[in-house]
XYZ file of C-alpha atoms in Angstrom:
419
model
C 117.378 103.680 94.956
C 113.748 103.638 94.017
C 112.446 103.956 90.792
C 108.779 103.598 89.355
C 108.493 100.588 87.754
C 104.983 100.091 86.663
C 101.235 101.181 86.869
C 98.802 98.913 88.746
C 95.127 99.150 88.338
C 93.522 102.675 89.912
C 91.659 101.795 93.366
C 89.955 104.224 95.279
C 91.151 104.754 99.061
C 88.762 106.433 100.945
C 87.732 107.075 104.755
C 84.166 107.323 105.392
C 81.825 108.083 108.223
C 80.372 104.928 109.777
C 78.041 104.508 112.647
C 77.298 101.471 114.042
C 73.761 101.577 115.868
C 73.806 98.061 117.096
C 76.444 96.083 117.570
C 77.558 93.364 119.625
C 78.349 94.786 122.698
C 75.853 97.549 122.842
C 72.573 98.395 121.863
C 71.542 102.054 120.944
C 68.273 103.242 120.432
C 68.045 106.186 117.249
C 65.455 108.641 117.549
C 64.568 110.868 114.632
C 66.619 113.657 116.524
C 69.586 111.786 116.919
C 69.319 110.944 113.204
C 68.648 114.311 112.184
C 72.139 114.979 114.182
C 74.036 112.410 112.707
C 73.325 112.990 109.067
C 73.709 116.758 109.580
C 77.355 116.174 110.915
C 77.991 113.630 108.099
C 76.627 116.216 105.420
C 78.471 119.344 106.904
C 81.573 117.337 107.098
C 81.415 116.118 103.469
C 81.086 112.040 104.846
C 78.710 109.794 103.366
C 77.074 108.168 106.223
C 76.531 104.083 106.299
C 74.142 103.144 108.827
C 74.895 99.584 110.195
C 71.287 98.043 111.445
C 70.522 95.733 114.407
C 70.770 92.084 112.847
C 70.024 90.664 116.172
C 66.645 91.706 116.465
C 65.319 88.391 115.879
C 61.871 86.727 115.293
C 61.135 83.173 117.596
C 62.393 81.612 113.616
C 65.642 83.437 114.024
C 64.797 85.164 111.113
C 65.724 88.810 111.104
C 62.994 91.426 112.773
C 62.448 93.964 110.449
C 59.418 96.037 112.288
C 61.407 99.059 112.971
C 63.766 99.101 109.752
C 60.751 100.155 107.857
C 59.558 103.396 109.744
C 63.232 104.086 109.759
C 63.652 103.778 106.154
C 60.409 106.042 105.453
C 61.393 108.432 107.708
C 65.050 108.821 106.119
C 63.408 108.902 102.572
C 61.213 111.567 103.377
C 63.811 113.737 104.883
C 66.088 112.852 101.072
C 68.932 111.578 103.602
C 71.501 110.065 101.346
C 72.254 106.525 103.146
C 73.741 103.488 102.600
C 73.205 100.358 104.527
C 74.746 97.658 106.657
C 73.483 94.869 108.609
C 75.127 93.940 111.899
C 78.715 93.550 113.177
C 81.434 90.469 113.118
C 78.065 88.125 112.809
C 80.843 85.447 112.842
C 81.136 86.572 116.722
C 77.101 86.300 118.018
C 77.592 83.068 119.571
C 80.560 83.530 121.792
C 79.336 87.051 122.504
C 75.776 87.237 122.950
C 75.064 83.564 122.787
C 73.165 83.493 119.820
C 73.922 82.288 116.627
C 73.445 83.393 112.866
C 74.470 80.902 109.994
C 75.528 82.110 106.756
C 72.267 80.667 105.066
C 70.016 82.888 107.657
C 72.371 85.626 107.097
C 71.916 85.759 103.568
C 68.702 85.368 103.869
C 68.249 88.440 105.968
C 70.065 90.606 103.746
C 67.919 89.432 100.632
C 65.288 90.942 103.267
C 66.969 94.130 103.405
C 67.643 94.173 99.990
C 63.743 93.779 99.185
C 62.840 96.587 101.945
C 65.114 99.339 100.394
C 63.375 98.510 96.956
C 60.115 98.820 98.498
C 60.977 102.584 99.258
C 61.292 104.801 96.631
C 64.141 106.970 97.546
C 66.295 104.012 98.440
C 65.448 101.618 95.711
C 69.162 101.862 94.459
C 70.318 102.704 97.492
C 73.907 100.536 98.712
C 74.031 97.723 100.574
C 77.219 96.505 101.961
C 78.094 93.639 104.480
C 78.705 91.186 105.890
C 80.395 92.956 108.133
C 82.431 89.974 108.739
C 85.202 89.684 111.636
C 89.167 89.025 111.023
C 89.175 85.870 108.575
C 90.105 83.171 110.594
C 87.752 80.045 110.392
C 84.303 80.606 111.513
C 84.562 84.169 109.567
C 86.130 82.211 106.682
C 83.239 79.776 106.887
C 80.866 82.412 107.116
C 81.730 84.701 104.541
C 82.261 81.885 101.841
C 78.690 80.543 102.535
C 76.912 83.905 102.321
C 78.736 84.664 99.137
C 77.252 81.628 97.974
C 74.131 82.739 98.668
C 73.880 86.602 98.741
C 76.989 87.466 96.749
C 74.759 89.215 94.480
C 72.834 91.197 96.903
C 75.591 93.532 98.231
C 77.325 96.350 96.347
C 80.711 95.629 98.186
C 81.585 92.690 100.614
C 82.911 94.206 103.955
C 85.190 92.766 106.528
C 87.231 93.983 109.560
C 91.020 93.881 110.445
C 92.561 94.347 113.579
C 95.999 93.882 114.378
C 96.156 92.533 118.019
C 94.271 92.030 121.097
C 93.750 94.759 124.169
C 96.648 93.013 126.401
C 99.549 94.858 124.266
C 101.319 97.093 126.949
C 104.308 98.597 124.611
C 104.242 101.370 121.426
C 106.992 99.165 119.913
C 104.873 96.254 119.467
C 103.039 98.794 116.592
C 106.305 98.351 114.558
C 106.765 94.838 114.328
C 107.396 93.785 111.010
C 105.389 90.361 111.350
C 102.580 92.483 112.508
C 102.314 94.603 109.943
C 102.425 92.117 107.246
C 99.294 89.877 108.912
C 97.000 92.399 106.570
C 98.543 90.915 103.317
C 97.479 87.612 104.448
C 94.206 88.502 105.535
C 93.324 90.563 102.258
C 94.292 87.325 100.210
C 92.006 85.235 102.256
C 89.205 87.540 101.732
C 89.985 87.870 97.933
C 89.980 84.321 97.059
C 86.627 83.860 98.679
C 84.889 86.828 97.253
C 86.346 86.062 93.318
C 85.144 82.195 93.751
C 81.520 83.652 94.114
C 81.244 87.223 92.782
C 84.820 87.747 90.274
C 85.163 91.395 90.056
C 82.975 92.503 93.370
C 84.615 95.273 95.465
C 86.042 94.562 98.871
C 85.607 96.818 101.230
C 88.016 97.162 104.674
C 84.772 98.104 106.657
C 86.430 97.806 110.138
C 90.080 98.470 110.997
C 91.665 99.378 114.157
C 95.308 98.577 116.103
C 93.769 96.366 118.694
C 90.422 94.678 118.843
C 87.539 95.982 121.364
C 88.614 99.708 121.221
C 92.535 99.738 121.355
C 94.625 100.312 124.127
C 94.431 103.078 126.055
C 97.235 105.622 125.524
C 99.073 103.181 122.940
C 96.048 103.099 119.942
C 96.457 107.103 120.082
C 99.744 107.811 120.089
C 102.683 108.504 116.842
C 103.506 104.953 117.102
C 100.062 103.541 115.810
C 100.145 105.732 112.990
C 102.731 102.885 111.197
C 99.910 100.720 111.223
C 97.589 102.880 109.925
C 99.540 104.209 107.133
C 101.049 100.751 106.024
C 97.213 99.270 105.915
C 96.213 102.635 103.668
C 99.231 101.605 101.336
C 99.100 97.891 101.655
C 95.209 97.901 100.710
C 95.835 99.936 98.223
C 98.262 97.978 96.438
C 96.050 94.784 96.677
C 93.009 96.472 95.115
C 90.833 97.162 98.355
C 88.921 100.042 97.316
C 87.646 101.323 100.738
C 89.388 101.797 103.934
C 86.516 102.609 106.930
C 88.320 103.799 110.065
C 87.287 103.069 113.590
C 86.655 105.335 115.084
C 86.181 109.245 114.892
C 85.207 109.758 118.252
C 84.407 109.023 121.471
C 84.236 104.821 121.648
C 87.790 103.014 122.702
C 90.861 104.824 122.162
C 91.871 104.700 118.633
C 90.309 107.957 118.037
C 91.166 111.014 115.770
C 90.589 113.530 117.728
C 90.679 113.657 121.835
C 87.526 114.704 123.892
C 88.133 118.277 123.006
C 88.150 118.233 119.623
C 91.837 118.575 119.116
C 93.346 116.191 116.358
C 95.759 113.029 117.317
C 98.422 112.014 115.473
C 96.328 109.238 113.083
C 94.015 112.659 111.737
C 97.209 114.569 111.140
C 98.419 111.265 109.086
C 94.818 111.154 107.329
C 94.719 114.677 106.724
C 98.492 115.050 104.780
C 97.505 111.484 103.152
C 93.832 112.591 101.649
C 95.738 115.886 100.770
C 98.565 114.567 98.555
C 97.744 111.031 97.730
C 95.279 109.931 94.575
C 93.381 106.950 94.143
C 95.710 105.410 90.911
C 98.394 103.254 92.616
C 102.090 102.898 91.230
C 104.376 99.710 91.646
C 107.706 100.868 92.897
C 110.863 99.042 92.626
C 113.540 99.159 95.583
C 116.824 98.124 94.757
C 118.587 96.337 98.118
C 115.025 95.423 99.465
C 113.966 92.468 96.856
C 116.697 90.385 98.214
C 115.925 86.684 98.296
C 115.099 84.963 101.367
C 117.418 82.028 102.941
C 115.574 78.802 102.917
C 112.989 78.747 105.543
C 113.198 82.590 106.282
C 111.235 85.400 105.045
C 112.548 88.699 104.509
C 110.261 91.773 106.511
C 110.945 94.975 105.154
C 111.280 97.735 107.704
C 111.549 100.337 105.323
C 107.903 100.579 103.501
C 107.668 102.486 100.225
C 104.706 103.365 98.482
C 103.498 105.353 95.241
C 100.804 107.002 94.242
C 99.738 110.119 91.326
C 99.314 113.350 93.432
C 95.653 113.620 94.230
C 94.288 116.015 91.582
C 92.101 117.948 94.206
C 95.441 119.541 95.510
C 95.893 122.397 93.100
C 99.505 123.004 94.215
C 100.468 120.696 92.130
C 100.005 119.876 88.324
C 98.699 116.448 87.015
C 101.418 113.758 86.397
C 103.033 114.820 90.003
C 103.749 111.358 92.052
C 103.466 111.222 95.872
C 105.479 108.819 97.492
C 105.036 108.483 101.623
C 107.886 105.911 103.130
C 107.368 104.262 106.785
C 110.965 103.810 108.076
C 110.797 101.054 110.971
C 114.631 101.013 111.461
C 115.812 102.692 114.378
C 118.196 104.188 112.271
C 118.473 106.558 109.462
C 118.039 105.569 106.302
C 118.783 107.152 103.049
C 116.768 106.862 99.591
C 117.953 107.886 96.333
C 115.813 108.366 93.336
C 116.342 106.839 90.281
C 115.767 107.502 86.584
C 113.283 110.447 85.742
C 112.492 110.883 89.090
C 115.794 112.266 90.132
C 115.755 115.013 87.756
C 112.642 116.686 89.464
C 112.319 119.052 92.492
C 110.981 117.233 95.415
C 108.384 118.708 98.304
C 108.970 116.856 101.646
C 106.005 116.800 104.479
C 108.335 114.818 107.110
C 105.579 113.934 110.020
C 107.755 113.257 113.390
C 106.467 112.817 116.867
C 106.393 116.162 118.932
C 107.803 116.520 122.383
C 109.539 114.088 124.867
C 107.623 111.455 124.779
C 108.826 109.773 121.549
C 106.548 107.457 119.974
C 103.857 107.576 122.878
C 103.979 111.024 121.808
C 100.034 112.721 121.072
C 101.154 115.454 118.820
C 103.156 115.718 115.392
C 105.212 117.626 113.968
C 105.531 118.368 110.229
C 108.948 119.615 108.929
C 109.966 120.715 112.210
C 106.937 122.645 113.023
C 104.117 121.409 115.431
C 100.967 120.711 114.193
C 97.678 122.309 115.633
C 94.577 124.012 114.217
C 94.814 127.979 114.141
C 91.244 127.877 115.622
C 88.149 125.778 115.736
C 87.491 125.996 111.950
C 91.072 127.055 110.605
C 93.604 124.087 109.564
C 97.394 125.235 109.754
C 98.962 125.925 106.517
C 100.896 122.035 105.415
C 104.123 123.719 104.223
C 106.526 121.426 102.368
C 110.531 121.416 102.083
C 111.896 121.686 99.076
C 114.484 119.436 98.466
C 116.575 119.830 95.127
C 116.779 117.854 92.134
C 119.008 115.016 92.612
C 119.255 114.967 96.662
C 119.016 111.881 98.456
C 115.944 111.742 100.885
C 117.136 110.844 104.647
C 114.479 109.261 106.542
C 115.110 109.853 110.517
C 114.452 106.340 112.371
C 110.994 105.507 113.146
C 109.207 108.034 111.313
C 106.703 108.615 108.315
C 107.365 111.190 105.323
C 105.559 112.281 102.186
C 107.599 113.169 99.037
C 106.021 114.545 96.007
C 107.758 114.888 92.598
C 106.711 117.590 90.756
C 106.011 118.256 87.390
C 107.330 114.900 86.399
C 104.559 114.756 83.677
C 104.188 110.958 84.102
C 101.744 109.360 81.616
C 99.498 107.309 84.047
C 98.958 110.504 86.211
C 98.074 112.593 83.599
C 94.802 111.043 82.441
């Protein structure tokens, strides 16, 4: 039995384009031509570009070397490129990865210097700056983030950090369905929020790097239907806990967590993202699910295999009037589960968007079907029509085992979703 309980504060869930020009694994030289191409791609796709600058370009005293940054800023300003900025990638890992450490005090000074540089270029004097792009909040990352926020929390427009669910030694897709693994994100968000609220209460927090596995993911696993459970659960959980923006690694080329393949054909997480963006709005609603909020026995934690999230339906979707609600459900069980809508929810027609693996590969599938129809591009520029299946008012929702579904409750005229 599912019913809306109360509305939570609005949050924004976005997927932006982030290009790390120089990270702890490789150095990339960017030219005027390559920046032009990158910006034009982002602009054409309606994305906002965030450039990650090389934090390992250091002077002998270990301060950040800005010799090339000012030239880059002046070029971008001359082209009127609307760009946001970030410095470095997982600075807590520099010592282990490249044998050179940058502590929180130095990093805070570097970010302050970058803010000063941005203010010196008229076009970018109000440009957004994000950081410190710390790694998963364990001991070193927590110490660095705490020190950085103490000294430079006011310098950045949003605090950024990264989360990867596992290392690259995973060899079976069933690992993506482990509830304990999915729940690690909540624990990490709580750690980051605690530090941020201590030094800069109210500062926005972004999840600036997200993937199923560290170091580019796992071949033939991170780009399959099964990895979508982590992705969809992340979007729901992050929104509930006030994370304003989630940036996905990666769109193309690097590693195995792509949204498209080498021929630019959408992979499962692309289709999940597309349906999410079409149906899910930024305002988050709390739900109560009877039968799930059980009291655990002493020493045990209840980890639910049926995950249910609710938002106001996206106002950008003109197929639905304001006041409609989108519920998305993740069924990690190996059996079918039935969900009965309660209260006023049961009195309205529901549109079902059920996403299942297509083909014989099961959770390892790289193709997705929507309500039984395989999803594929009509041509290089045309998306397929996302056709819902209509469920009559009062009908029980039946979720097949190990699937993800979106359900739009039409015309319910929910007060929180009309504003």
